Amino acid sequence: MYKLNKQFVSVALGLLMWQTAGAVTLEEATAIQRQIVTLDTHLDTPANLVVPGFDILERHSYGHDFSQVDVPRMQEGALDGGFWAIYSPQGELTKIGYEQSRDTALLRALAIRTMVTANPEIFEFATQASDAQEIKKSAKHIVYMSMENSYPLGTDISLLETFYKFGLRMTGPVHFKNNQFGDSSTDPDGPKWDGLSPLGEQLVVEANRLGIVLDGSHAHDETVKDMIRLSKTPIILSHTGSKAIYDHPRNVDDELLKMLAASGGVIQMNAYSEYLEALPADPKRKEAFKGLMKLVKDGSDREIILEKRREIEHEHPAVKASFEVYMNHFLHALKVVGPKHVGIGADWDGGGGVDGMMDVVNLPMITQRLLDEGYNKEDLANIWGANALRVLQQAQDYAANEK
């Protein structure tokens, strides 16, 4: 008689219980999640890689150093990896501003690659859509590289190929403010270009040529529409919410969501609380953070900064959206465009997190809830990674056919 694998029996019984009782335990959901490729399309964790004293291999806690992603927590939360973002602050639209940002972006790209090369038994760099499944089979964590805001490219579109050679496979034209490529959804001065600029249109062409996925998160609705119209391959919204649930400029309405899906694109659900619902203002917390930022600018010791941050969180705790509100955004997007056009990009280490889900340990809560809502394992596989990988594959196929 053959011996049955205990985990297999547990998962099978869990699925049977779900089918009969309509519920799956968190342990069962985690076991199911471990069977599929799980990717988050917007990890801001590379910002921590350059922080003195931060070790991605060690377990940290949000309550102590406010980080949300490391190897032990990825393993516990059944997260295989994702798109690790290059981010550098946007300055003036000048030659000096572009060059400073370019240098920061190159160093951040190098930090991502160093993380992988220094820990080859833990991480593996991915450049092809097909790499993800093979890396998972080898029990390593998946590292794709993305760029949040193409501002570091300046006005030299050819620099995109330089970053492509570093391994870049996704880029977004804008961030919080308008720039040389187009309009942001959150620039206080409003639109400048009414969508993409002429240089932004060139960026689309070059990204298509190289096989880089275009990311419309942070972009103004008209910018996103231009990207969908001009791109030869589907685009992604790597960390965005549903405007029908909360009318915020960083979210998209159902009309644009349907346009995205009709073109083959995908929305990855953001967990940034301020974009999920209206939160009460806290002037005292805001004032306290001004003092914290002064310590940062003055180059104070990291432990002093962290202690000050912990003090602020104790005296003026942040109000976060609930996990239920996050799932309202998620489930609405699924209702509108279906599980082949929705994924996960929670904005970890970039401000993401809701009550009950403040780091990657808690990700199986999403799987559990989706199973309870009636979504099956195939749906979960699409949501957790296959949708984003399909978009990348289409970008790469187009580039290969054009050569």
PDB file of C-alpha atoms in Angstrom, residues 94-195:
ATOM      1  CA  THR A  94      16.842  69.494 -15.673  1.00  0.00           C
ATOM      2  CA  LYS A  95      20.038  67.827 -16.856  1.00  0.00           C
ATOM      3  CA  ILE A  96      21.461  67.841 -13.321  1.00  0.00           C
ATOM      4  CA  GLY A  97      18.240  66.458 -11.850  1.00  0.00           C
ATOM      5  CA  TYR A  98      18.130  63.655 -14.419  1.00  0.00           C
ATOM      6  CA  GLU A  99      21.790  62.732 -13.895  1.00  0.00           C
ATOM      7  CA  GLN A 100      21.489  62.572 -10.100  1.00  0.00           C
ATOM      8  CA  SER A 101      18.414  60.366 -10.358  1.00  0.00           C
ATOM      9  CA  ARG A 102      20.048  58.189 -13.024  1.00  0.00           C
ATOM     10  CA  ASP A 103      23.032  57.514 -10.776  1.00  0.00           C
ATOM     11  CA  THR A 104      20.763  56.631  -7.838  1.00  0.00           C
ATOM     12  CA  ALA A 105      18.725  54.306 -10.055  1.00  0.00           C
ATOM     13  CA  LEU A 106      21.834  52.519 -11.327  1.00  0.00           C
ATOM     14  CA  LEU A 107      23.042  51.992  -7.771  1.00  0.00           C
ATOM     15  CA  ARG A 108      19.630  50.626  -6.797  1.00  0.00           C
ATOM     16  CA  ALA A 109      19.701  48.236  -9.766  1.00  0.00           C
ATOM     17  CA  LEU A 110      23.159  47.136  -8.650  1.00  0.00           C
ATOM     18  CA  ALA A 111      21.854  46.552  -5.101  1.00  0.00           C
ATOM     19  CA  ILE A 112      19.147  44.242  -6.453  1.00  0.00           C
ATOM     20  CA  ARG A 113      21.645  42.274  -8.500  1.00  0.00           C
ATOM     21  CA  THR A 114      24.057  42.127  -5.564  1.00  0.00           C
ATOM     22  CA  MET A 115      21.305  40.699  -3.349  1.00  0.00           C
ATOM     23  CA  VAL A 116      20.969  37.851  -5.843  1.00  0.00           C
ATOM     24  CA  THR A 117      24.636  37.207  -6.601  1.00  0.00           C
ATOM     25  CA  ALA A 118      25.581  37.281  -2.910  1.00  0.00           C
ATOM     26  CA  ASN A 119      22.912  34.688  -2.075  1.00  0.00           C
ATOM     27  CA  PRO A 120      22.691  32.324  -5.062  1.00  0.00           C
ATOM     28  CA  GLU A 121      21.159  29.564  -2.951  1.00  0.00           C
ATOM     29  CA  ILE A 122      18.297  31.879  -1.875  1.00  0.00           C
ATOM     30  CA  PHE A 123      17.537  34.111  -4.881  1.00  0.00           C
ATOM     31  CA  GLU A 124      17.626  33.774  -8.637  1.00  0.00           C
ATOM     32  CA  PHE A 125      17.386  36.597 -11.137  1.00  0.00           C
ATOM     33  CA  ALA A 126      14.590  36.319 -13.704  1.00  0.00           C
ATOM     34  CA  THR A 127      14.477  37.981 -17.104  1.00  0.00           C
ATOM     35  CA  GLN A 128      12.079  35.723 -19.031  1.00  0.00           C
ATOM     36  CA  ALA A 129       8.457  35.032 -18.174  1.00  0.00           C
ATOM     37  CA  SER A 130       9.236  31.306 -18.195  1.00  0.00           C
ATOM     38  CA  ASP A 131      11.934  31.733 -15.536  1.00  0.00           C
ATOM     39  CA  ALA A 132       9.470  32.045 -12.656  1.00  0.00           C
ATOM     40  CA  GLN A 133       8.237  28.452 -12.709  1.00  0.00           C
ATOM     41  CA  GLU A 134      11.749  27.030 -13.001  1.00  0.00           C
ATOM     42  CA  ILE A 135      13.034  29.171 -10.135  1.00  0.00           C
ATOM     43  CA  LYS A 136      10.141  28.065  -7.938  1.00  0.00           C
ATOM     44  CA  LYS A 137      10.967  24.439  -8.714  1.00  0.00           C
ATOM     45  CA  SER A 138      14.487  25.064  -7.439  1.00  0.00           C
ATOM     46  CA  ALA A 139      13.046  26.398  -4.154  1.00  0.00           C
ATOM     47  CA  LYS A 140      14.587  29.847  -4.654  1.00  0.00           C
ATOM     48  CA  HIS A 141      12.987  33.279  -4.542  1.00  0.00           C
ATOM     49  CA  ILE A 142      12.176  35.001  -7.829  1.00  0.00           C
ATOM     50  CA  VAL A 143      13.699  38.399  -8.627  1.00  0.00           C
ATOM     51  CA  TYR A 144      12.379  40.385 -11.580  1.00  0.00           C
ATOM     52  CA  MET A 145      13.451  44.024 -11.807  1.00  0.00           C
ATOM     53  CA  SER A 146      11.107  46.969 -12.391  1.00  0.00           C
ATOM     54  CA  MET A 147      11.414  50.759 -12.383  1.00  0.00           C
ATOM     55  CA  GLU A 148       8.931  52.999 -10.586  1.00  0.00           C
ATOM     56  CA  ASN A 149       9.093  56.259 -12.546  1.00  0.00           C
ATOM     57  CA  SER A 150      11.197  56.569 -15.717  1.00  0.00           C
ATOM     58  CA  TYR A 151      12.389  60.030 -14.679  1.00  0.00           C
ATOM     59  CA  PRO A 152      16.020  58.772 -14.261  1.00  0.00           C
ATOM     60  CA  LEU A 153      16.181  58.226 -18.028  1.00  0.00           C
ATOM     61  CA  GLY A 154      16.133  61.991 -18.543  1.00  0.00           C
ATOM     62  CA  THR A 155      15.585  62.762 -22.208  1.00  0.00           C
ATOM     63  CA  ASP A 156      17.818  59.931 -23.447  1.00  0.00           C
ATOM     64  CA  ILE A 157      15.453  57.096 -24.334  1.00  0.00           C
ATOM     65  CA  SER A 158      18.439  54.889 -25.199  1.00  0.00           C
ATOM     66  CA  LEU A 159      19.157  54.608 -21.455  1.00  0.00           C
ATOM     67  CA  LEU A 160      16.170  52.287 -21.219  1.00  0.00           C
ATOM     68  CA  GLU A 161      18.246  49.670 -23.038  1.00  0.00           C
ATOM     69  CA  THR A 162      21.035  50.110 -20.484  1.00  0.00           C
ATOM     70  CA  PHE A 163      18.602  49.267 -17.698  1.00  0.00           C
ATOM     71  CA  TYR A 164      17.200  46.427 -19.822  1.00  0.00           C
ATOM     72  CA  LYS A 165      20.702  44.933 -19.904  1.00  0.00           C
ATOM     73  CA  PHE A 166      20.774  45.207 -16.111  1.00  0.00           C
ATOM     74  CA  GLY A 167      17.617  43.074 -16.167  1.00  0.00           C
ATOM     75  CA  LEU A 168      14.774  45.615 -16.180  1.00  0.00           C
ATOM     76  CA  ARG A 169      11.510  44.105 -17.412  1.00  0.00           C
ATOM     77  CA  MET A 170       8.859  46.613 -16.301  1.00  0.00           C
ATOM     78  CA  THR A 171       8.759  50.417 -16.170  1.00  0.00           C
ATOM     79  CA  GLY A 172       6.247  53.147 -15.401  1.00  0.00           C
ATOM     80  CA  PRO A 173       6.565  56.608 -16.964  1.00  0.00           C
ATOM     81  CA  VAL A 174       5.624  58.715 -13.916  1.00  0.00           C
ATOM     82  CA  HIS A 175       5.319  58.858 -10.132  1.00  0.00           C
ATOM     83  CA  PHE A 176       3.759  61.492  -7.831  1.00  0.00           C
ATOM     84  CA  LYS A 177       4.313  64.428 -10.198  1.00  0.00           C
ATOM     85  CA  ASN A 178       4.220  65.130 -13.914  1.00  0.00           C
ATOM     86  CA  ASN A 179       7.545  64.692 -15.665  1.00  0.00           C
ATOM     87  CA  GLN A 180       9.142  64.653 -19.105  1.00  0.00           C
ATOM     88  CA  PHE A 181       7.164  61.535 -20.088  1.00  0.00           C
ATOM     89  CA  GLY A 182       3.631  62.472 -19.110  1.00  0.00           C
ATOM     90  CA  ASP A 183       1.062  63.327 -16.479  1.00  0.00           C
ATOM     91  CA  SER A 184       0.815  61.865 -13.007  1.00  0.00           C
ATOM     92  CA  SER A 185      -2.486  61.149 -11.294  1.00  0.00           C
ATOM     93  CA  THR A 186      -1.448  63.135  -8.215  1.00  0.00           C
ATOM     94  CA  ASP A 187       0.387  66.260  -9.417  1.00  0.00           C
ATOM     95  CA  PRO A 188      -1.104  69.166  -7.420  1.00  0.00           C
ATOM     96  CA  ASP A 189      -0.834  71.435 -10.472  1.00  0.00           C
ATOM     97  CA  GLY A 190      -2.983  69.150 -12.596  1.00  0.00           C
ATOM     98  CA  PRO A 191      -2.172  67.741 -16.060  1.00  0.00           C
ATOM     99  CA  LYS A 192       0.543  69.279 -18.188  1.00  0.00           C
ATOM    100  CA  TRP A 193       0.460  67.069 -21.276  1.00  0.00           C
ATOM    101  CA  ASP A 194      -3.119  65.689 -21.218  1.00  0.00           C
ATOM    102  CA  GLY A 195      -1.614  62.216 -21.165  1.00  0.00           C
TER     103      GLY A 195
END
